[in-house]
Coordinates of C-alpha atoms in Angstrom, one line a residue:
M1 CA 28.6 16.9 15.5
T2 CA 26.2 17.6 12.7
R3 CA 27.0 15.7 9.6
P4 CA 30.2 17.2 8.0
R5 CA 30.1 18.4 4.5
T6 CA 32.8 19.2 2.0
S7 CA 33.7 22.8 1.0
T8 CA 31.8 22.1 -2.3
D9 CA 28.7 21.4 -0.3
I10 CA 29.1 24.7 1.5
T11 CA 28.9 26.9 -1.6
A12 CA 27.1 24.8 -4.1
D13 CA 23.3 24.6 -3.7
A14 CA 20.5 24.7 -6.1
P15 CA 17.0 26.2 -5.5
T16 CA 14.6 23.7 -4.0
A17 CA 10.9 23.7 -3.6
S18 CA 9.9 25.6 -0.5
T19 CA 6.4 24.5 0.1
T20 CA 4.7 21.5 1.6
S21 CA 1.2 20.3 1.5
P22 CA -1.1 22.1 4.0
Q23 CA -1.2 19.9 7.1
R24 CA -1.3 22.5 9.8
H25 CA -2.3 26.2 10.0
A26 CA 0.2 29.0 9.9
D27 CA 0.7 31.2 12.9
R28 CA 1.7 34.1 10.6
I29 CA 1.7 34.7 6.9
F30 CA 4.0 37.5 5.6
H31 CA 3.1 39.2 2.4
S32 CA 3.2 42.4 0.3
G33 CA 6.9 42.8 0.2
A34 CA 10.1 41.4 -1.3
I35 CA 10.7 38.1 0.5
L36 CA 14.3 37.2 -0.5
D37 CA 16.4 34.1 -0.2
T38 CA 19.7 33.5 -2.0
T39 CA 21.1 30.6 -3.9
R40 CA 24.6 29.8 -5.2
S41 CA 25.2 27.5 -8.1
A42 CA 28.2 25.3 -8.6
P43 CA 30.7 26.6 -11.2
A44 CA 29.7 25.6 -14.7
A45 CA 33.2 24.5 -15.4
A46 CA 36.7 24.6 -14.0
G47 CA 38.0 28.2 -13.8
H48 CA 34.5 29.7 -13.6
A49 CA 33.1 31.4 -10.5
P50 CA 29.9 30.2 -8.9
V51 CA 26.8 32.3 -9.6
T52 CA 24.9 33.8 -6.6
E53 CA 21.4 35.0 -7.2
F54 CA 18.3 36.2 -5.2
V55 CA 15.2 34.0 -5.1
E56 CA 12.0 36.0 -4.5
Y57 CA 8.8 34.8 -3.0
E58 CA 5.4 36.5 -2.7
A59 CA 4.5 35.2 0.7
L60 CA 5.9 33.2 3.6
A61 CA 4.1 31.2 6.3
V62 CA 5.5 30.2 9.7
A63 CA 4.2 28.0 12.5
D64 CA 5.6 26.6 15.7
G65 CA 8.8 28.5 15.1
V66 CA 9.6 27.1 11.7
V67 CA 8.9 28.0 8.1
L68 CA 5.9 26.2 6.7
A69 CA 6.0 27.5 3.1
A70 CA 7.5 30.2 0.9
G71 CA 6.1 30.7 -2.6
T72 CA 3.3 32.4 -4.4
R73 CA 0.6 34.1 -2.3
S74 CA -2.0 31.6 -3.3
E75 CA 0.3 28.6 -2.4
V76 CA 1.1 30.1 1.0
E77 CA -2.4 31.2 1.9
A78 CA -3.4 27.5 1.6
F79 CA -1.9 27.3 5.1
A80 CA -4.1 30.0 6.6
G81 CA -6.5 29.1 9.4
P82 CA -8.9 30.8 11.8
G83 CA -6.1 32.1 14.0
T84 CA -3.6 33.0 11.3
E85 CA -2.1 36.6 11.6
F86 CA -1.5 38.2 8.2
V87 CA 1.6 40.5 8.4
D88 CA 1.7 43.2 5.7
L89 CA 5.4 44.0 4.9
G90 CA 4.3 47.3 3.4
G91 CA 6.6 47.1 0.4
G92 CA 9.7 46.4 2.6
A93 CA 11.8 43.3 2.4
M94 CA 12.3 40.1 4.4
L95 CA 15.5 38.1 4.6
P96 CA 16.6 35.2 6.7
G97 CA 17.9 36.5 10.0
F98 CA 21.6 37.5 9.8
I99 CA 24.3 35.3 11.2
E100 CA 27.3 37.1 12.7
T101 CA 30.2 34.5 12.5
H102 CA 32.8 36.4 14.5
I103 CA 31.9 38.6 17.5
H104 CA 33.0 38.6 21.2
L105 CA 29.8 38.3 23.2
G106 CA 31.1 38.6 26.7
M107 CA 33.6 41.4 25.7
F108 CA 30.9 43.3 23.9
G109 CA 28.5 43.0 26.8
Q110 CA 31.2 44.2 29.2
T111 CA 32.0 47.2 27.0
L112 CA 28.4 48.3 27.2
L113 CA 28.8 48.6 31.0
E114 CA 32.2 50.4 30.8
V115 CA 33.4 53.9 29.9
N116 CA 32.6 54.5 26.3
V117 CA 35.5 55.9 24.4
R118 CA 34.5 54.7 20.9
P119 CA 34.6 56.9 17.8
G120 CA 31.4 58.9 17.9
A121 CA 31.4 59.0 21.7
V122 CA 34.8 60.8 21.8
S123 CA 36.7 62.7 19.1
S124 CA 39.7 64.1 21.1
I125 CA 42.0 63.3 24.0
A126 CA 40.1 65.9 26.0
D127 CA 36.8 64.0 25.4
I128 CA 38.5 60.8 26.7
K129 CA 39.8 62.6 29.7
D130 CA 36.4 64.0 30.4
A131 CA 34.7 60.6 30.2
V132 CA 37.3 59.1 32.6
A133 CA 36.9 62.1 35.0
K134 CA 33.2 61.6 35.1
A135 CA 33.6 57.9 35.9
T136 CA 35.9 58.7 38.8
A137 CA 33.1 60.7 40.4
E138 CA 30.9 57.5 40.5
V139 CA 33.3 55.1 42.3
N140 CA 35.4 55.2 45.4
P141 CA 39.1 56.0 45.3
G142 CA 41.2 52.9 44.5
E143 CA 38.5 51.3 42.5
W144 CA 39.3 50.3 38.9
I145 CA 37.9 52.2 35.9
T146 CA 37.8 50.3 32.6
G147 CA 36.8 51.5 29.2
F148 CA 36.8 50.4 25.6
G149 CA 36.9 51.6 22.0
W150 CA 39.5 54.4 21.5
D151 CA 41.0 54.5 18.0
E152 CA 43.7 57.0 17.1
S153 CA 42.4 57.3 13.6
G154 CA 39.2 59.0 15.0
I155 CA 40.9 61.3 17.5
E156 CA 41.7 64.9 16.6
E157 CA 45.3 64.6 17.9
G158 CA 46.0 61.5 15.7
R159 CA 47.1 59.5 18.7
G160 CA 45.7 57.4 21.5
P161 CA 45.6 58.4 25.2
T162 CA 48.7 58.0 27.3
R163 CA 49.5 57.1 30.9
D164 CA 50.0 60.8 31.6
D165 CA 46.7 61.8 30.1
L166 CA 44.9 59.4 32.4
D167 CA 47.0 60.4 35.4
E168 CA 45.8 64.0 35.1
V169 CA 42.1 63.0 35.6
A170 CA 42.4 59.8 37.7
P171 CA 45.5 59.9 39.9
D172 CA 43.7 57.9 42.6
H173 CA 42.1 55.2 40.5
P174 CA 43.6 52.4 38.4
V175 CA 42.4 53.0 34.8
M176 CA 42.6 50.7 31.8
L177 CA 41.2 51.7 28.4
R178 CA 41.3 49.1 25.7
R179 CA 41.8 50.1 22.1
T180 CA 39.0 49.2 19.7
C181 CA 40.9 46.2 18.4
G182 CA 41.0 44.6 21.8
H183 CA 44.7 43.7 21.3
M184 CA 46.1 46.6 23.4
G185 CA 45.1 49.1 26.0
V186 CA 46.5 52.1 27.8
A187 CA 47.0 52.1 31.6
N188 CA 47.6 54.9 34.0
S189 CA 50.3 54.9 36.7
A190 CA 47.9 53.6 39.4
A191 CA 47.0 50.6 37.1
L192 CA 50.6 49.8 36.3
A193 CA 51.4 49.9 40.0
A194 CA 48.4 47.8 41.0
S195 CA 49.6 45.2 38.4
G196 CA 53.2 45.2 39.8
I197 CA 54.6 46.7 36.6
T198 CA 57.6 49.0 37.0
E199 CA 60.0 50.7 34.6
D200 CA 62.2 47.6 34.9
T201 CA 59.5 45.1 33.9
A202 CA 60.6 43.2 30.8
D203 CA 58.4 42.7 27.8
P204 CA 56.8 39.2 27.8
A205 CA 57.1 37.0 24.8
G206 CA 54.6 38.0 22.1
G207 CA 53.8 41.3 23.8
A208 CA 55.1 44.8 24.6
L209 CA 55.1 47.4 27.4
V210 CA 55.6 50.4 25.1
R211 CA 58.2 52.9 26.1
D212 CA 59.0 56.5 24.9
D213 CA 62.3 57.6 23.6
S214 CA 63.7 58.0 27.1
G215 CA 62.7 54.5 28.0
R216 CA 59.8 55.4 30.3
L217 CA 56.6 53.4 30.0
T218 CA 53.9 55.3 28.1
G219 CA 51.1 53.1 29.5
L220 CA 50.4 51.3 26.2
V221 CA 50.2 47.6 26.8
Q222 CA 50.2 45.3 23.7
E223 CA 49.2 41.7 23.0
T224 CA 50.4 39.2 25.7
A225 CA 51.5 42.1 27.9
L226 CA 47.8 42.5 28.7
D227 CA 48.1 39.3 30.8
L228 CA 50.3 41.3 33.2
M229 CA 47.4 43.7 34.0
A230 CA 45.5 43.0 37.3
V231 CA 42.1 44.2 36.0
P232 CA 39.5 42.6 38.3
A233 CA 37.6 39.7 36.8
T234 CA 34.0 40.2 35.7
G235 CA 31.4 38.6 37.9
E236 CA 28.6 36.4 36.4
A237 CA 25.9 38.9 37.3
E238 CA 27.8 41.6 35.4
T239 CA 28.4 39.2 32.5
E240 CA 24.7 38.4 32.2
A241 CA 23.7 42.1 32.4
G242 CA 26.2 42.8 29.5
I243 CA 24.9 39.9 27.4
T244 CA 21.3 41.0 27.9
L245 CA 22.3 44.5 26.5
A246 CA 24.4 42.9 23.7
Q247 CA 21.6 40.7 22.4
D248 CA 19.3 43.7 22.3
A249 CA 21.8 45.4 20.0
F250 CA 22.1 42.3 17.8
L251 CA 18.3 42.0 17.3
A252 CA 18.1 45.7 16.4
S253 CA 20.4 45.0 13.5
G254 CA 18.5 41.9 12.4
I255 CA 21.1 39.5 13.8
T256 CA 19.6 36.3 15.1
T257 CA 22.6 34.0 15.6
V258 CA 26.1 34.9 16.7
H259 CA 29.4 33.0 16.9
D260 CA 31.3 34.0 20.0
L261 CA 35.0 33.8 19.3
A262 CA 36.3 34.4 22.8
A263 CA 34.0 32.2 25.0
Q264 CA 35.1 31.1 28.4
G265 CA 33.7 28.9 31.1
E266 CA 31.8 31.6 32.9
H267 CA 30.2 32.7 29.7
I268 CA 28.8 29.2 29.2
R269 CA 27.5 29.1 32.7
V270 CA 25.7 32.4 32.1
L271 CA 24.4 31.3 28.8
S272 CA 23.1 28.1 30.2
R273 CA 21.3 29.9 33.0
M274 CA 19.8 32.4 30.5
R275 CA 18.7 29.5 28.3
Q276 CA 17.0 27.8 31.3
D277 CA 15.3 31.1 32.3
R278 CA 14.2 31.7 28.7
A279 CA 16.1 35.0 28.7
L280 CA 18.3 34.1 25.7
R281 CA 16.9 35.7 22.6
V282 CA 19.6 35.1 20.0
R283 CA 21.3 31.8 19.2
V284 CA 24.9 31.6 20.3
R285 CA 27.6 29.5 18.8
P286 CA 30.6 29.6 21.2
W287 CA 34.2 29.1 20.1
M288 CA 36.1 28.5 23.4
W289 CA 39.3 30.3 24.1
A290 CA 41.9 27.5 23.7
L291 CA 45.0 28.7 25.6
D292 CA 45.8 31.3 28.2
G293 CA 46.5 34.7 26.8
L294 CA 45.3 38.3 26.3
S295 CA 43.9 38.1 29.9
F296 CA 41.7 35.1 28.9
T297 CA 41.8 31.7 30.5
G298 CA 42.3 28.7 28.1
C299 CA 39.7 25.9 28.0
L300 CA 41.3 23.3 25.7
D301 CA 42.6 20.9 28.3
T302 CA 39.3 21.1 30.3
Y303 CA 37.1 20.4 27.2
V304 CA 39.4 17.5 26.1
E305 CA 39.3 15.9 29.5
A306 CA 35.5 16.3 29.8
G307 CA 35.0 14.7 26.3
I308 CA 33.2 17.8 24.9
T309 CA 33.3 17.9 21.1
S310 CA 32.1 20.3 18.5
G311 CA 28.3 20.3 18.2
F312 CA 27.6 19.8 21.9
G313 CA 24.5 21.7 22.9
D314 CA 21.2 22.6 21.4
D315 CA 19.6 25.1 18.9
W316 CA 20.2 28.0 21.3
V317 CA 23.8 27.3 22.5
R318 CA 26.0 24.9 20.5
I319 CA 29.8 24.6 21.1
Q320 CA 31.8 25.0 17.9
G321 CA 35.4 24.4 18.8
M322 CA 38.6 26.1 20.0
K323 CA 39.9 29.6 19.2
F324 CA 43.7 30.1 18.8
M325 CA 45.7 33.4 18.6
L326 CA 48.6 34.2 16.3
D327 CA 48.8 38.0 15.9
G328 CA 47.2 41.4 16.6
S329 CA 45.5 44.1 14.6
V330 CA 46.3 46.1 11.5
G331 CA 45.2 49.4 12.9
G332 CA 47.4 48.9 16.0
L333 CA 50.3 47.8 13.9
T334 CA 50.5 44.5 15.7
A335 CA 49.2 42.2 13.0
A336 CA 52.2 40.1 11.8
V337 CA 53.0 41.3 8.2
A338 CA 55.8 40.3 5.9
E339 CA 56.7 43.9 4.9
P340 CA 56.8 46.8 7.3
Y341 CA 53.7 49.0 7.7
E342 CA 53.9 52.2 5.6
G343 CA 56.3 54.8 6.9
T344 CA 57.6 52.5 9.7
D345 CA 59.9 49.6 10.3
A346 CA 57.2 47.7 12.3
T347 CA 56.1 44.3 11.1
G348 CA 53.7 43.5 14.0
I349 CA 53.8 40.7 16.6
L350 CA 53.6 37.0 15.9
V351 CA 52.4 35.4 19.1
A352 CA 53.3 31.8 17.9
D353 CA 55.1 30.2 15.0
V354 CA 54.3 26.9 13.4
P355 CA 56.0 24.6 15.9
Q356 CA 54.4 26.6 18.8
A357 CA 50.9 26.7 17.4
H358 CA 50.8 23.1 16.0
P359 CA 50.4 21.1 19.2
G360 CA 47.3 22.8 20.5
V361 CA 45.5 22.8 17.2
L362 CA 46.4 19.1 16.7
K363 CA 45.1 18.2 20.2
A364 CA 41.8 20.0 19.5
V365 CA 41.2 18.4 16.2
R366 CA 42.1 14.9 17.3
H367 CA 39.5 15.2 20.1
G368 CA 36.7 16.4 17.8
L369 CA 37.0 20.1 18.4
R370 CA 37.2 22.3 15.4
A371 CA 40.0 24.9 15.2
A372 CA 39.5 28.6 14.5
I373 CA 42.9 30.4 14.3
H374 CA 43.2 34.2 14.5
G375 CA 45.5 35.3 11.7
I376 CA 45.3 38.8 10.2
G377 CA 48.7 39.7 8.7
D378 CA 50.2 37.6 5.9
R379 CA 52.8 36.1 8.2
A380 CA 50.1 35.0 10.6
V381 CA 47.8 33.7 7.9
E382 CA 50.7 31.6 6.5
V383 CA 51.3 30.1 10.0
A384 CA 47.6 29.3 10.4
A385 CA 47.4 27.7 6.9
T386 CA 50.6 25.7 7.4
V387 CA 49.4 24.4 10.8
L388 CA 46.1 23.3 9.4
D389 CA 47.8 21.7 6.4
Q390 CA 50.1 19.7 8.8
V391 CA 47.2 18.8 11.0
A392 CA 45.1 17.6 8.0
A393 CA 48.0 15.3 7.1
E394 CA 47.9 13.8 10.6
V395 CA 44.1 13.8 11.0
P396 CA 42.4 13.3 7.6
E397 CA 39.0 14.2 9.1
T398 CA 40.2 17.8 9.4
A399 CA 39.0 18.4 5.8
Q400 CA 35.4 17.7 6.8
M401 CA 35.5 19.8 10.0
R402 CA 35.3 23.3 8.4
C403 CA 38.1 24.7 10.4
R404 CA 38.7 28.4 10.1
I405 CA 41.3 31.2 9.8
E406 CA 39.8 34.2 11.5
H407 CA 40.0 37.6 9.8
C408 CA 42.3 36.2 7.1
A409 CA 43.1 39.7 5.9
L410 CA 46.1 39.0 3.7
P411 CA 46.3 35.4 2.4
R412 CA 48.8 34.6 -0.2
E413 CA 48.6 32.1 -3.1
A414 CA 50.0 29.2 -1.1
D415 CA 47.5 29.9 1.7
L416 CA 44.6 30.0 -0.6
E417 CA 45.6 26.7 -2.1
I418 CA 45.7 25.1 1.3
M419 CA 42.3 26.6 2.2
Q420 CA 40.8 25.2 -1.0
R421 CA 42.3 21.8 -0.4
H422 CA 41.1 21.3 3.1
G423 CA 37.8 23.2 3.1
I424 CA 39.1 25.9 5.5
I425 CA 36.7 28.8 6.1
A426 CA 38.0 32.4 5.9
G427 CA 36.3 34.3 8.8
S428 CA 36.6 37.4 6.8
S429 CA 36.4 40.7 8.8
V430 CA 35.7 42.7 5.6
G431 CA 33.4 44.8 7.8
F432 CA 36.6 46.5 9.1
L433 CA 36.8 48.4 5.8
H434 CA 33.7 50.4 6.6
R435 CA 34.9 52.1 9.7
M436 CA 38.7 51.4 9.6
G437 CA 39.3 51.4 5.9
D438 CA 41.0 54.8 5.9
R439 CA 43.4 53.6 8.6
Y440 CA 44.1 50.4 6.7
G441 CA 44.9 52.3 3.5
E442 CA 47.3 54.6 5.5
V443 CA 49.3 51.7 7.1
L444 CA 49.1 49.0 4.4
G445 CA 49.5 51.1 1.2
P446 CA 47.8 50.5 -2.2
E447 CA 49.4 47.1 -3.1
R448 CA 48.2 45.4 0.0
M449 CA 44.8 47.2 0.0
A450 CA 44.1 45.7 -3.4
R451 CA 44.2 42.2 -1.8
V452 CA 43.1 42.8 1.8
Y453 CA 40.0 40.8 2.8
P454 CA 39.8 39.4 -0.7
Q455 CA 36.1 38.6 -1.0
R456 CA 36.1 38.3 -4.8
T457 CA 39.0 35.9 -4.7
F458 CA 37.5 33.8 -1.9
I459 CA 34.3 33.3 -3.9
D460 CA 36.0 32.7 -7.2
R461 CA 38.2 30.1 -5.6
G462 CA 35.3 28.3 -3.9
I463 CA 36.5 29.3 -0.4
S464 CA 33.7 30.0 2.1
A465 CA 34.2 33.5 3.6
P466 CA 31.2 34.7 5.5
P467 CA 31.7 38.5 6.4
N468 CA 31.8 39.6 10.0
S469 CA 32.3 42.7 12.2
D470 CA 34.4 41.3 15.0
C471 CA 32.1 43.3 17.3
P472 CA 32.9 45.2 19.5
V473 CA 35.9 46.0 17.3
T474 CA 33.4 47.5 14.9
E475 CA 29.6 47.8 15.2
A476 CA 27.6 44.7 14.7
N477 CA 25.6 46.1 11.8
P478 CA 25.6 43.7 8.8
W479 CA 24.9 46.5 6.4
H480 CA 28.2 48.1 7.2
A481 CA 30.0 44.9 6.2
I482 CA 27.7 44.4 3.2
S483 CA 28.5 47.9 2.0
A484 CA 32.2 47.3 2.5
A485 CA 32.1 44.1 0.6
V486 CA 30.1 45.5 -2.3
T487 CA 31.7 48.9 -2.6
R488 CA 35.1 48.6 -0.9
T489 CA 34.4 52.2 0.4
S490 CA 35.0 53.5 3.9
A491 CA 32.5 55.4 6.0
T492 CA 34.2 58.6 4.9
G493 CA 33.6 57.8 1.3
Q494 CA 37.1 56.9 0.4
V495 CA 37.2 54.2 -2.3
L496 CA 39.9 51.8 -1.1
D497 CA 40.2 49.6 -4.2
T498 CA 38.0 47.9 -6.8
A499 CA 39.7 44.5 -7.3
Q500 CA 37.8 42.6 -4.6
N501 CA 34.2 44.0 -4.9
I502 CA 31.4 41.4 -4.8
T503 CA 27.7 41.7 -5.6
L504 CA 24.8 42.4 -3.2
A505 CA 23.5 38.9 -3.6
E506 CA 26.9 37.4 -2.7
A507 CA 27.3 39.6 0.4
I508 CA 23.8 38.7 1.7
H509 CA 24.4 35.0 0.9
G510 CA 27.6 35.3 3.0
F511 CA 25.6 36.7 6.0
T512 CA 22.9 34.0 5.7
R513 CA 23.4 30.6 4.0
E514 CA 27.2 30.7 4.0
A515 CA 27.3 31.8 7.6
A516 CA 24.9 29.0 8.6
A517 CA 27.3 26.5 7.0
A518 CA 30.0 27.8 9.3
S519 CA 28.2 25.9 12.1
F520 CA 26.9 23.0 9.9
E521 CA 23.4 24.4 10.0
E522 CA 22.7 25.4 6.4
D523 CA 19.6 23.2 6.4
T524 CA 18.0 25.0 9.3
L525 CA 19.4 28.6 9.4
G526 CA 20.0 31.3 6.9
I527 CA 17.3 30.1 4.5
L528 CA 13.6 30.6 3.8
Q529 CA 12.6 27.1 3.1
A530 CA 10.1 24.7 4.7
G531 CA 11.5 23.2 7.9
A532 CA 14.1 25.9 8.6
W533 CA 13.9 28.0 11.8
A534 CA 11.7 31.1 11.2
D535 CA 14.5 33.5 12.1
L536 CA 13.7 36.5 10.0
V537 CA 14.6 40.2 9.5
V538 CA 12.2 42.8 8.0
L539 CA 13.9 45.8 6.3
D540 CA 12.6 49.2 5.6
V541 CA 13.4 48.9 1.9
D542 CA 14.2 46.3 -0.7
P543 CA 18.0 46.4 -0.7
R544 CA 18.1 45.6 -4.4
T545 CA 16.7 49.1 -5.0
V546 CA 19.2 50.9 -2.8
P547 CA 22.1 52.7 -4.5
E548 CA 25.3 50.9 -3.6
A549 CA 26.6 54.1 -1.9
E550 CA 23.7 54.0 0.5
L551 CA 23.7 50.3 1.5
A552 CA 25.3 51.1 4.9
G553 CA 22.1 53.0 5.9
V554 CA 19.6 50.2 5.4
Q555 CA 17.5 49.8 8.6
T556 CA 15.9 46.9 10.4
R557 CA 12.2 47.3 10.9
Q558 CA 11.5 44.0 12.7
T559 CA 13.4 40.9 13.8
Y560 CA 11.7 37.5 14.4
V561 CA 13.3 34.6 16.2
R562 CA 11.5 31.2 15.9
G563 CA 8.6 33.1 14.3
Q564 CA 8.2 35.4 17.4
L565 CA 8.7 39.1 17.2
A566 CA 11.9 39.9 19.0
Y567 CA 12.5 43.5 17.9
D568 CA 10.3 46.2 16.6
A569 CA 11.8 49.5 15.6
E570 CA 8.5 51.4 16.2
S571 CA 8.3 50.3 19.8
A572 CA 12.0 50.2 20.6
E573 CA 13.4 52.7 23.1
P574 CA 15.4 55.6 21.5

């Protein structure tokens, strides 16, 4: 594994010279725009927050896939040669390529091949039924129909689809539509029957087959109950087709590296083949699904037996560690919270407690595999922090492994102290507040909203917390998450709170340098310094000049990976 660093190393870095003496000619020199890097200083004294600032250059030179120099135009033009291409940024801005530290690559790719019932594509139950009915006309009776993305907060009726809704339009096809969170889905009668689920089937531990007041199944299947569904497995050809579409979407948003938090064996095979065929266009950092659950097959024992550790791979595909699950989602009321959701007596579903979660995490860490633990609600975050605290006592090297608590929506003081002590990263899904902020406010209430996804607290406490989208749960557009982190305002314009706002520089630092540190690559990714990979995004505007209320609308003009143009908005298909 790449040399471990402490949590102080993650966030404390000073500006360094970013030019070298001219020894080779540049392939490209970028100029006439705001070329922006970020830097974060160490706190001046105890109790003081670190200071994050922009660093601006006049020009940047790249060659052979890496940055040659960033500095004044005269300094950089010293690297020009007969074949150097000069790229005029036209007054726009350049940043390091964005790094998405929590997405689901295989799942996102699959959703792009399924029935689209996301907000925007549908706005009512009738729209969902129409989309399913259209799909039935394209397959033979008895074939499965799957879809993704429904969210009751964006549906006119204020509810999700039911078994009966789907039965009306697809009586002869098993249908399974996953909610946007991925932690639950709705099945029709044919899908329940094909899965051997009857009215007498008991709820599995950590999951639920939801029933109405009369005790009849509604079709809603939550958490571990998803494992009961007999949805056909995705073939490798289909997985590759989906990943190809997914990486196109990432590049269009300026994303050049992604952390896949639900990777499985077939995903690695597909990525390896795409790597060999030079069809991979974004860097992938897989976190392997550790234990069986949520219809995924666990990889922990296989990787331990094979001797694979974190850091295995190359610059395109590099294994990060193991992903563990503890709870569900806030919007679906399955995240494990200490106090009931507003207007309900529901406190979510805790999939595993400390004694149940501890052995797997300990096994992973002892065998050189970093741990990323999904914990959204405060009860789940407490379990994740406690487990990592216990594991650190047994394996002291844990504090140098940069283990993670994924989402980490509602940490409490004791959790924050543990995270500080052991250098635990908060995989903060603050991007949820852009599209799902209204729903969060509705079900959490004002007190919890003031501390949900606490970016200000994370930074002030020296806890690394790179923002993420959890795509396909929300759109993989960094500017949505940046807007949410800076303004704490939802897409509808509702101001959710003001206690946890951060600055634009801090948010971009989170998506670049801080995100690179999440894979021990802060020396080569997320920066515009000599020797770093030339992964770059060109924006239509200088984001420093954009009103905060308009940050979500910033557009990507071009994306470069290893110095090569990978996306151009002017030539992209509409």
